[in-house]
């Protein structure tokens, strides 16, 4: 069995963003040389997510609006976490909703996606360097 590990770095210039990282993850699969196995991809920060969904701008606007309804950024003082001097309580909550990461099967050297599936990095507290882990096992 082969094993592959790589960190993908992001420094998103806005507080929140959704970035399609599928091409970067596909590059990891090629680099690994693994033809049949499992790929894990997860945010390494507790204010960011990795999730799978459609690459459609309207849907991303819907996610943003929905998350802001569930966990609005402002006012910062509404959150106990921000009593510590931080301002990112909403980002922790948004990450919890959108998830930590995903597992995708690799078949014939490719991500074995269903229709329209793409992998996204969800940033909820950006403007600083943050990492995503890609781990692949298989043969
Ligand atoms: Zn925090």
Coordinates of C-alpha atoms and ligand atoms in Angstrom, one line a residue:
X1 CA 0.0 0.0 0.0
X2 CA 1.2 3.5 -0.9
X3 CA 0.7 6.6 1.3
X4 CA 0.8 10.2 0.2
X5 CA 0.6 13.4 2.2
X6 CA 0.6 17.1 1.1
X7 CA -0.5 20.4 2.6
X8 CA -2.1 23.0 0.4
X9 CA -1.7 26.6 1.6
X10 CA -4.2 29.4 1.1
X11 CA -4.0 33.1 2.0
X12 CA -7.5 34.3 1.1
X13 CA -7.7 38.2 0.8
X14 CA -11.2 38.4 2.2
X15 CA -12.8 37.2 5.5
X16 CA -15.0 34.7 3.7
X17 CA -14.7 32.8 0.4
X18 CA -15.4 29.5 -1.3
X19 CA -12.6 28.3 -3.5
X20 CA -12.8 25.3 -5.9
X21 CA -9.7 23.2 -5.0
X22 CA -10.6 20.3 -7.2
X23 CA -7.7 20.9 -9.7
X24 CA -5.2 21.0 -6.8
X25 CA -6.6 17.8 -5.3
X26 CA -6.5 16.1 -8.7
X27 CA -2.8 17.1 -9.0
X28 CA -2.2 15.4 -5.6
X29 CA -3.8 12.2 -7.0
X30 CA -1.5 12.3 -10.1
X31 CA 1.5 13.1 -7.9
X32 CA 0.7 10.2 -5.6
X33 CA 0.7 7.6 -8.4
X34 CA -2.2 5.9 -6.6
X35 CA -4.8 4.3 -8.9
X36 CA -7.1 2.8 -6.4
X37 CA -7.7 4.0 -2.9
X38 CA -9.1 6.7 -0.6
X39 CA -8.4 10.4 -0.4
X40 CA -9.0 12.5 2.7
X41 CA -9.0 16.2 2.4
X42 CA -9.6 18.4 5.4
X43 CA -9.1 22.0 6.6
X44 CA -6.4 22.1 9.3
X45 CA -8.0 25.2 11.0
X46 CA -11.2 25.4 13.1
X47 CA -12.5 28.4 11.2
X48 CA -12.4 26.8 7.7
X49 CA -14.1 23.9 5.9
X50 CA -13.6 21.5 3.1
X51 CA -16.8 20.3 1.5
X52 CA -18.2 18.9 -1.7
X53 CA -20.9 20.6 -3.7
X54 CA -21.8 22.3 -7.0
X55 CA -19.5 24.9 -8.6
X56 CA -22.4 27.4 -9.2
X57 CA -22.2 31.1 -8.2
X58 CA -25.8 31.4 -7.2
X59 CA -25.5 28.4 -4.8
X60 CA -22.4 29.9 -3.3
X61 CA -24.3 33.2 -2.7
X62 CA -27.0 31.1 -1.1
X63 CA -24.5 29.4 1.2
X64 CA -23.1 32.8 2.3
X65 CA -26.6 34.2 3.0
X66 CA -27.7 31.0 4.8
X67 CA -24.6 30.9 7.0
X68 CA -24.9 34.6 7.8
X69 CA -28.5 34.0 8.9
X70 CA -27.4 31.1 11.2
X71 CA -24.3 32.7 12.6
X72 CA -24.1 36.4 11.7
X73 CA -20.6 37.9 12.0
X74 CA -21.9 41.1 13.6
X75 CA -22.3 42.2 16.3
X76 CA -19.1 40.5 17.5
X77 CA -20.1 41.0 21.1
X78 CA -23.1 38.6 20.8
X79 CA -20.7 35.6 21.1
X80 CA -19.1 34.4 24.4
X81 CA -16.1 33.2 22.4
X82 CA -15.3 36.8 21.4
X83 CA -15.1 37.7 25.1
X84 CA -11.6 36.3 24.8
X85 CA -10.7 39.2 22.5
X86 CA -11.2 37.2 19.3
X87 CA -13.8 38.3 16.7
X88 CA -14.2 35.0 14.9
X89 CA -16.9 33.1 16.9
X90 CA -19.1 33.1 13.8
X91 CA -16.3 31.5 11.7
X92 CA -16.1 28.6 14.2
X93 CA -19.9 28.1 13.9
X94 CA -19.8 28.3 10.1
X95 CA -17.0 25.7 9.9
X96 CA -19.1 23.4 12.1
X97 CA -22.0 23.6 9.7
X98 CA -20.0 23.1 6.5
X99 CA -17.8 20.4 8.0
X100 CA -14.1 19.7 8.5
X101 CA -13.4 17.7 5.4
X102 CA -14.3 15.0 2.9
X103 CA -13.3 11.5 1.8
X104 CA -13.3 10.7 -1.9
X105 CA -12.7 7.3 -3.6
X106 CA -10.0 7.1 -6.2
X107 CA -10.7 4.7 -9.0
X108 CA -8.5 4.3 -12.1
X109 CA -6.3 7.1 -10.9
X110 CA -9.2 9.6 -10.8
X111 CA -11.5 11.2 -8.1
X112 CA -14.6 9.0 -8.3
X113 CA -17.2 11.8 -8.1
X114 CA -20.9 11.8 -8.6
X115 CA -22.5 14.3 -11.0
X116 CA -21.4 17.9 -10.5
X117 CA -19.4 17.1 -7.4
X118 CA -16.5 19.5 -6.8
X119 CA -14.3 20.0 -3.7
X120 CA -14.3 23.4 -2.1
X121 CA -12.2 25.2 0.5
X122 CA -14.6 27.3 2.7
X123 CA -12.8 30.2 4.4
X124 CA -14.7 31.9 7.2
X125 CA -11.8 33.9 8.8
X126 CA -9.3 34.7 6.1
X127 CA -6.6 37.3 5.4
X128 CA -3.9 35.0 6.9
X129 CA -2.1 31.8 5.7
X130 CA -4.1 28.6 6.4
X131 CA -3.6 25.0 5.4
X132 CA -5.6 22.0 3.9
X133 CA -4.4 18.5 4.4
X134 CA -4.5 15.9 1.6
X135 CA -3.9 12.3 2.5
X136 CA -4.1 9.5 0.1
X137 CA -3.8 5.7 0.8
X138 CA -4.1 2.9 -1.8
X139 CA -2.2 1.2 -4.5
Ligands
LIG1 ZN1 -11.6 31.8 17.7

